[in-house]
mmCIF file of C-alpha atoms in Angstrom:
data_model
loop_
_atom_site.group_PDB
_atom_site.id
_atom_site.type_symbol
_atom_site.label_atom_id
_atom_site.label_comp_id
_atom_site.label_asym_id
_atom_site.label_seq_id
_atom_site.Cartn_x
_atom_site.Cartn_y
_atom_site.Cartn_z
ATOM 1 C CA MET A 158 -23.493 38.778 29.542
ATOM 2 C CA GLU A 159 -24.975 39.342 26.070
ATOM 3 C CA THR A 160 -25.134 42.827 24.576
ATOM 4 C CA PRO A 161 -28.733 43.858 23.808
ATOM 5 C CA GLY A 162 -29.477 43.568 20.093
ATOM 6 C CA LYS A 163 -26.376 41.434 19.387
ATOM 7 C CA THR A 164 -26.682 37.673 18.887
ATOM 8 C CA THR A 165 -23.908 35.241 19.848
ATOM 9 C CA ARG A 166 -22.800 32.755 17.159
ATOM 10 C CA THR A 167 -22.390 29.136 18.120
ATOM 11 C CA PRO A 168 -19.175 27.277 17.130
ATOM 12 C CA GLN A 169 -21.204 25.345 14.545
ATOM 13 C CA GLU A 170 -22.026 28.631 12.797
ATOM 14 C CA SER A 171 -18.416 29.750 12.400
ATOM 15 C CA THR A 172 -16.742 29.863 8.988
ATOM 16 C CA LEU A 173 -13.946 27.548 10.111
ATOM 17 C CA PHE A 174 -16.417 24.893 11.253
ATOM 18 C CA ARG A 175 -18.279 25.057 7.940
ATOM 19 C CA VAL A 176 -15.043 24.745 5.945
ATOM 20 C CA VAL A 177 -13.925 21.740 8.007
ATOM 21 C CA ARG A 178 -17.343 20.105 7.651
ATOM 22 C CA PHE A 179 -17.319 20.672 3.872
ATOM 23 C CA PHE A 180 -13.932 19.008 3.372
ATOM 24 C CA SER A 181 -14.696 16.206 5.843
ATOM 25 C CA ARG A 182 -17.622 15.204 3.616
ATOM 26 C CA LEU A 183 -15.183 14.692 0.742
ATOM 27 C CA GLN A 184 -13.223 12.087 2.724
ATOM 28 C CA LEU A 185 -13.513 8.408 1.848
ATOM 29 C CA HIS A 186 -14.791 7.351 5.266
ATOM 30 C CA TYR A 187 -17.776 9.691 4.783
ATOM 31 C CA LEU A 188 -18.415 9.074 1.078
ATOM 32 C CA LEU A 189 -18.114 5.294 0.737
ATOM 33 C CA PRO A 190 -21.046 4.233 3.006
ATOM 34 C CA ARG A 191 -23.338 6.780 1.329
ATOM 35 C CA LEU A 192 -22.646 6.156 -2.371
ATOM 36 C CA ARG A 193 -24.512 3.783 -4.634
ATOM 37 C CA HIS A 194 -21.334 2.944 -6.577
ATOM 38 C CA PRO A 195 -18.426 3.332 -4.126
ATOM 39 C CA ASP A 196 -16.074 1.406 -6.437
ATOM 40 C CA ARG A 197 -16.017 4.362 -8.807
ATOM 41 C CA VAL A 198 -14.737 6.656 -6.069
ATOM 42 C CA VAL A 199 -12.109 4.100 -5.071
ATOM 43 C CA ARG A 200 -10.860 3.885 -8.668
ATOM 44 C CA LEU A 201 -10.603 7.669 -8.868
ATOM 45 C CA PHE A 202 -8.854 7.716 -5.494
ATOM 46 C CA VAL A 203 -6.279 5.115 -6.607
ATOM 47 C CA PHE A 204 -5.616 7.002 -9.847
ATOM 48 C CA ILE A 205 -5.162 10.428 -8.223
ATOM 49 C CA GLU A 206 -3.282 9.417 -5.087
ATOM 50 C CA GLY A 207 -1.051 6.883 -6.841
ATOM 51 C CA SER A 208 -0.123 9.390 -9.533
ATOM 52 C CA LEU A 209 0.546 12.118 -6.977
ATOM 53 C CA ALA A 210 2.691 9.859 -4.796
ATOM 54 C CA LEU A 211 4.963 8.754 -7.630
ATOM 55 C CA GLY A 212 4.972 12.331 -8.935
ATOM 56 C CA VAL A 213 6.233 13.635 -5.584
ATOM 57 C CA ILE A 214 8.967 10.986 -5.391
ATOM 58 C CA SER A 215 10.004 11.639 -9.002
ATOM 59 C CA ALA A 216 10.145 15.393 -8.380
ATOM 60 C CA ALA A 217 12.202 14.832 -5.217
ATOM 61 C CA ALA A 218 14.645 12.688 -7.205
ATOM 62 C CA TYR A 219 14.866 15.369 -9.909
ATOM 63 C CA PHE A 220 15.514 18.323 -7.595
ATOM 64 C CA THR A 221 17.860 16.517 -5.186
ATOM 65 C CA GLN A 222 19.635 14.412 -7.856
ATOM 66 C CA PHE A 223 19.382 11.531 -5.373
ATOM 67 C CA PRO A 224 18.535 7.969 -6.522
ATOM 68 C CA LEU A 225 14.903 7.600 -5.371
ATOM 69 C CA LEU A 226 13.225 5.839 -8.293
ATOM 70 C CA PHE A 227 13.115 2.043 -8.270
ATOM 71 C CA PRO A 228 10.672 -0.369 -9.991
ATOM 72 C CA PRO A 229 9.293 -1.983 -6.760
ATOM 73 C CA LEU A 230 7.850 1.392 -5.694
ATOM 74 C CA GLY A 231 5.130 1.105 -8.367
ATOM 75 C CA PRO A 232 3.464 -2.095 -7.116
ATOM 76 C CA SER A 233 3.981 -0.926 -3.515
ATOM 77 C CA ALA A 234 2.106 2.304 -4.304
ATOM 78 C CA PHE A 235 -0.727 0.312 -5.877
ATOM 79 C CA ILE A 236 -1.172 -1.753 -2.716
ATOM 80 C CA LEU A 237 -0.896 1.280 -0.418
ATOM 81 C CA PHE A 238 -3.680 3.138 -2.251
ATOM 82 C CA ARG A 239 -5.841 0.292 -3.583
ATOM 83 C CA MET A 240 -5.849 -1.752 -0.373
ATOM 84 C CA PRO A 241 -4.736 0.724 2.323
ATOM 85 C CA MET A 242 -6.538 -1.181 5.091
ATOM 86 C CA SER A 243 -4.912 -4.538 4.296
ATOM 87 C CA ALA A 244 -2.087 -6.126 6.242
ATOM 88 C CA SER A 245 0.277 -5.794 3.271
ATOM 89 C CA ALA A 246 -0.165 -1.987 3.268
ATOM 90 C CA ALA A 247 0.708 -1.355 6.942
ATOM 91 C CA PRO A 248 3.848 0.796 7.427
ATOM 92 C CA ARG A 249 5.644 -1.959 9.357
ATOM 93 C CA THR A 250 4.945 -4.487 6.608
ATOM 94 C CA VAL A 251 6.062 -2.238 3.743
ATOM 95 C CA LEU A 252 9.264 -0.979 5.359
ATOM 96 C CA LEU A 253 10.360 -4.271 6.899
ATOM 97 C CA SER A 254 9.622 -6.335 3.776
ATOM 98 C CA HIS A 255 11.660 -4.063 1.510
ATOM 99 C CA LEU A 256 14.566 -4.113 3.989
ATOM 100 C CA LEU A 257 14.398 -7.907 3.975
ATOM 101 C CA GLY A 258 14.335 -7.789 0.179
ATOM 102 C CA LEU A 259 17.544 -5.753 0.180
ATOM 103 C CA PHE A 260 19.254 -8.130 2.627
ATOM 104 C CA SER A 261 18.067 -11.190 0.681
ATOM 105 C CA GLY A 262 19.339 -9.810 -2.619
ATOM 106 C CA PHE A 263 22.750 -8.928 -1.200
ATOM 107 C CA GLY A 264 22.857 -12.266 0.624
ATOM 108 C CA ALA A 265 22.279 -14.137 -2.630
ATOM 109 C CA LEU A 266 24.937 -12.041 -4.372
ATOM 110 C CA GLY A 267 27.377 -12.741 -1.525
ATOM 111 C CA ALA A 268 26.766 -16.462 -1.840
ATOM 112 C CA GLY A 269 27.358 -16.121 -5.576
ATOM 113 C CA TYR A 270 30.766 -14.538 -4.954
ATOM 114 C CA LEU A 271 31.682 -17.453 -2.670
ATOM 115 C CA PHE A 272 30.813 -20.194 -5.143
ATOM 116 C CA PHE A 273 31.378 -18.546 -8.534
ATOM 117 C CA SER A 274 33.983 -16.282 -10.083
ATOM 118 C CA PRO A 275 33.319 -12.482 -9.862
ATOM 119 C CA GLY A 276 32.904 -12.371 -13.638
ATOM 120 C CA ALA A 277 30.156 -14.976 -13.473
ATOM 121 C CA VAL A 278 28.282 -13.042 -10.755
ATOM 122 C CA ASN A 279 28.318 -9.574 -12.318
ATOM 123 C CA GLY A 280 25.221 -9.179 -14.454
ATOM 124 C CA THR A 281 25.781 -9.032 -18.198
ATOM 125 C CA GLY A 282 22.154 -9.250 -19.273
ATOM 126 C CA THR A 283 22.446 -12.904 -20.242
ATOM 127 C CA VAL A 284 21.095 -15.870 -18.317
ATOM 128 C CA THR A 285 23.812 -18.122 -16.945
ATOM 129 C CA THR A 286 23.935 -20.977 -14.475
ATOM 130 C CA SER A 287 25.212 -18.641 -11.759
ATOM 131 C CA SER A 288 22.523 -16.007 -12.392
ATOM 132 C CA ILE A 289 19.770 -18.662 -12.246
ATOM 133 C CA ILE A 290 21.022 -19.877 -8.863
ATOM 134 C CA ILE A 291 21.506 -16.338 -7.470
ATOM 135 C CA LEU A 292 18.080 -15.073 -8.577
ATOM 136 C CA SER A 293 16.348 -18.212 -7.313
ATOM 137 C CA LEU A 294 18.134 -17.918 -3.974
ATOM 138 C CA ALA A 295 17.185 -14.213 -3.669
ATOM 139 C CA MET A 296 13.542 -15.008 -4.357
ATOM 140 C CA GLY A 297 13.518 -17.883 -1.870
ATOM 141 C CA LEU A 298 15.287 -15.935 0.871
ATOM 142 C CA SER A 299 13.021 -12.879 0.564
ATOM 143 C CA SER A 300 9.863 -15.012 0.597
ATOM 144 C CA LEU A 301 11.045 -17.022 3.590
ATOM 145 C CA ALA A 302 12.091 -13.877 5.500
ATOM 146 C CA MET A 303 8.744 -12.135 4.923
ATOM 147 C CA ILE A 304 6.791 -15.179 6.080
ATOM 148 C CA TRP A 305 9.084 -15.591 9.089
ATOM 149 C CA MET A 306 8.719 -11.915 10.125
ATOM 150 C CA GLU A 307 4.972 -11.800 9.279
ATOM 151 C CA CYS A 308 5.322 -8.920 6.837
ATOM 152 C CA ASN A 309 3.940 -10.173 3.520
ATOM 153 C CA HIS A 310 4.359 -7.461 0.899
ATOM 154 C CA PRO A 311 4.823 -9.062 -2.589
ATOM 155 C CA PRO A 312 6.635 -6.078 -4.238
ATOM 156 C CA ALA A 313 9.541 -6.681 -1.847
ATOM 157 C CA THR A 314 10.445 -9.826 -3.767
ATOM 158 C CA ALA A 315 11.111 -7.547 -6.749
ATOM 159 C CA THR A 316 13.506 -5.603 -4.504
ATOM 160 C CA ALA A 317 15.452 -8.793 -3.832
ATOM 161 C CA LEU A 318 15.572 -9.582 -7.548
ATOM 162 C CA ILE A 319 16.816 -6.182 -8.724
ATOM 163 C CA VAL A 320 19.569 -6.368 -6.098
ATOM 164 C CA ALA A 321 20.503 -9.907 -7.166
ATOM 165 C CA MET A 322 20.550 -8.733 -10.798
ATOM 166 C CA GLY A 323 23.176 -6.146 -9.878
ATOM 167 C CA ASN A 324 21.007 -3.050 -10.331
ATOM 168 C CA ILE A 325 21.670 -1.707 -6.815
ATOM 169 C CA THR A 326 25.380 -1.672 -6.081
ATOM 170 C CA SER A 327 26.319 1.574 -4.299
ATOM 171 C CA LEU A 328 25.635 2.773 -0.751
ATOM 172 C CA SER A 329 23.881 5.868 -2.102
ATOM 173 C CA GLN A 330 21.440 3.650 -4.037
ATOM 174 C CA VAL A 331 20.685 1.637 -0.897
ATOM 175 C CA ALA A 332 20.129 4.833 1.112
ATOM 176 C CA GLY A 333 18.020 6.306 -1.693
ATOM 177 C CA PHE A 334 15.840 3.214 -1.866
ATOM 178 C CA ILE A 335 15.176 3.275 1.896
ATOM 179 C CA VAL A 336 14.403 7.017 1.797
ATOM 180 C CA ALA A 337 12.027 6.449 -1.123
ATOM 181 C CA VAL A 338 10.153 3.698 0.740
ATOM 182 C CA VAL A 339 9.833 5.886 3.861
ATOM 183 C CA LEU A 340 8.627 8.784 1.695
ATOM 184 C CA LEU A 341 6.044 6.545 0.006
ATOM 185 C CA ILE A 342 4.747 5.358 3.393
ATOM 186 C CA SER A 343 4.551 8.979 4.612
ATOM 187 C CA LEU A 344 2.523 9.939 1.524
ATOM 188 C CA ALA A 345 0.220 6.970 2.096
ATOM 189 C CA PHE A 346 -0.330 8.166 5.665
ATOM 190 C CA LEU A 347 -1.080 11.683 4.391
ATOM 191 C CA PHE A 348 -3.494 10.580 1.653
ATOM 192 C CA ASN A 349 -5.159 7.664 3.437
ATOM 193 C CA ARG A 350 -5.438 8.860 7.024
ATOM 194 C CA ILE A 351 -5.293 12.673 7.010
ATOM 195 C CA LEU A 352 -6.974 13.518 3.684
ATOM 196 C CA GLY A 353 -8.972 10.322 3.171
ATOM 197 C CA GLY A 354 -10.144 10.004 6.783
ATOM 198 C CA LEU A 355 -9.419 6.259 6.868
ATOM 199 C CA PRO A 356 -7.988 4.679 10.053
ATOM 200 C CA TYR A 357 -4.761 3.780 8.221
ATOM 201 C CA SER A 358 -2.283 2.076 10.546
ATOM 202 C CA TYR A 359 0.348 4.078 12.390
ATOM 203 C CA TRP A 360 2.655 1.071 12.311
ATOM 204 C CA ARG A 361 1.157 -2.409 12.645
ATOM 205 C CA HIS A 362 -1.962 -3.719 10.928
ATOM 206 C CA ASP A 363 -5.174 -4.045 13.013
ATOM 207 C CA PRO A 364 -7.343 -6.904 11.608
ATOM 208 C CA GLU A 365 -10.415 -5.858 13.599
ATOM 209 C CA ILE A 366 -10.483 -2.427 11.936
ATOM 210 C CA SER A 367 -9.725 -3.634 8.405
ATOM 211 C CA ALA A 368 -12.523 -6.253 8.591
ATOM 212 C CA HIS A 369 -15.033 -3.432 8.037
ATOM 213 C CA TYR A 370 -13.462 -2.069 4.840
ATOM 214 C CA GLY A 371 -14.056 -4.787 2.217
ATOM 215 C CA THR A 372 -12.017 -4.262 -0.944
ATOM 216 C CA LEU A 373 -9.998 -1.485 0.720
ATOM 217 C CA ALA A 374 -8.647 -4.217 2.984
ATOM 218 C CA GLY A 375 -8.025 -6.627 0.116
ATOM 219 C CA ILE A 376 -11.242 -8.560 0.786
ATOM 220 C CA THR A 377 -12.757 -9.180 -2.651
ATOM 221 C CA ASN A 378 -16.460 -8.967 -3.325
ATOM 222 C CA ARG A 379 -18.086 -12.338 -3.534
ATOM 223 C CA ARG A 380 -19.643 -12.265 -6.989
ATOM 224 C CA GLN A 381 -20.547 -15.803 -7.943
ATOM 225 C CA GLY A 382 -21.436 -16.909 -11.412
ATOM 226 C CA TYR A 383 -24.423 -19.105 -12.295
ATOM 227 C CA TRP A 384 -22.541 -22.403 -12.057
ATOM 228 C CA GLN A 385 -20.917 -21.443 -8.757
ATOM 229 C CA GLN A 386 -24.319 -20.571 -7.266
ATOM 230 C CA LEU A 387 -25.824 -23.832 -8.582
ATOM 231 C CA THR A 388 -22.945 -25.872 -7.179
ATOM 232 C CA GLU A 389 -23.301 -24.234 -3.779
ATOM 233 C CA LYS A 390 -27.079 -24.850 -3.706
ATOM 234 C CA MET A 391 -26.606 -28.523 -4.620
ATOM 235 C CA PHE A 392 -23.954 -28.927 -1.943
ATOM 236 C CA GLN A 393 -26.150 -27.267 0.710
ATOM 237 C CA SER A 394 -29.218 -29.367 -0.289
ATOM 238 C CA LYS A 395 -27.192 -32.560 0.246
ATOM 239 C CA LEU A 396 -26.170 -31.376 3.689
ATOM 240 C CA HIS A 397 -29.829 -30.874 4.669
#
C-alpha cells in the first residue's frame, strides 16, 4: 500500500540500474553494431586489453619471482584480443595447443638424445646438423598434433621451437609456462566476455556464434580491388 504523497521508484529508476546501463553501453557487443567505424574501436580494444594482459602477467612474474614470461604469449595475446571469436582463440584451443607444443619440443629433444651425443643436442647458439633435425622435428610434431586434436593455434609452434632450442629445461619453467597460459586465458575471458560483453567461449569454439562477428572471428572483410572486381564480373558474365 503506497503512502500518500510518496511515489514509488521503479527498478529502472534506481542508481544501480543506471550505472549498469551506462557501463553496458561501453561494451563491444553494444558499440560495434552502432558505430560508423567499428574498426577503430577494435584497434583501441586490442591495444588496451593486450597491453593490460601482458602487463598483469609481467607484474605477476615480478612479484612472485616465478618464470611466467615466454615469447609465445605475445602472439597468443594478439589472437585472443584481435580475434576473440575465432576458433584459434577458444580456451580449449589455446591451452591444448601449447601443451602439445611443450610435448612436441621435448619429444624432439628426446629423439635428439637418442641419435646424437648430448653435446650435439645442447644448444650453443650455432646451427648444426643435429639442431636442424631437432627443430624441424619439433615443428612437424607440433603441427601434426594440433591438426590431429583440432586445436589450431599457430603461436604453439613457437612453444615447440623454444623447447627444442633448449630454452625451457627445468620443471619450474614448464609449470610457469602452463600457469602463464592459464592466466592469459583467464584475462581473455575477463576482458572479452565480462567487460567486453562478447559471447567468448567457456571452453570450446561455437562456429554458429562466431559467424556473426566478422573480423573478431578472423573473417576478413572482402575488399576487392579494381582488377579483382573486373575478373569476377567477366567470370560471372561467361556463366550466364
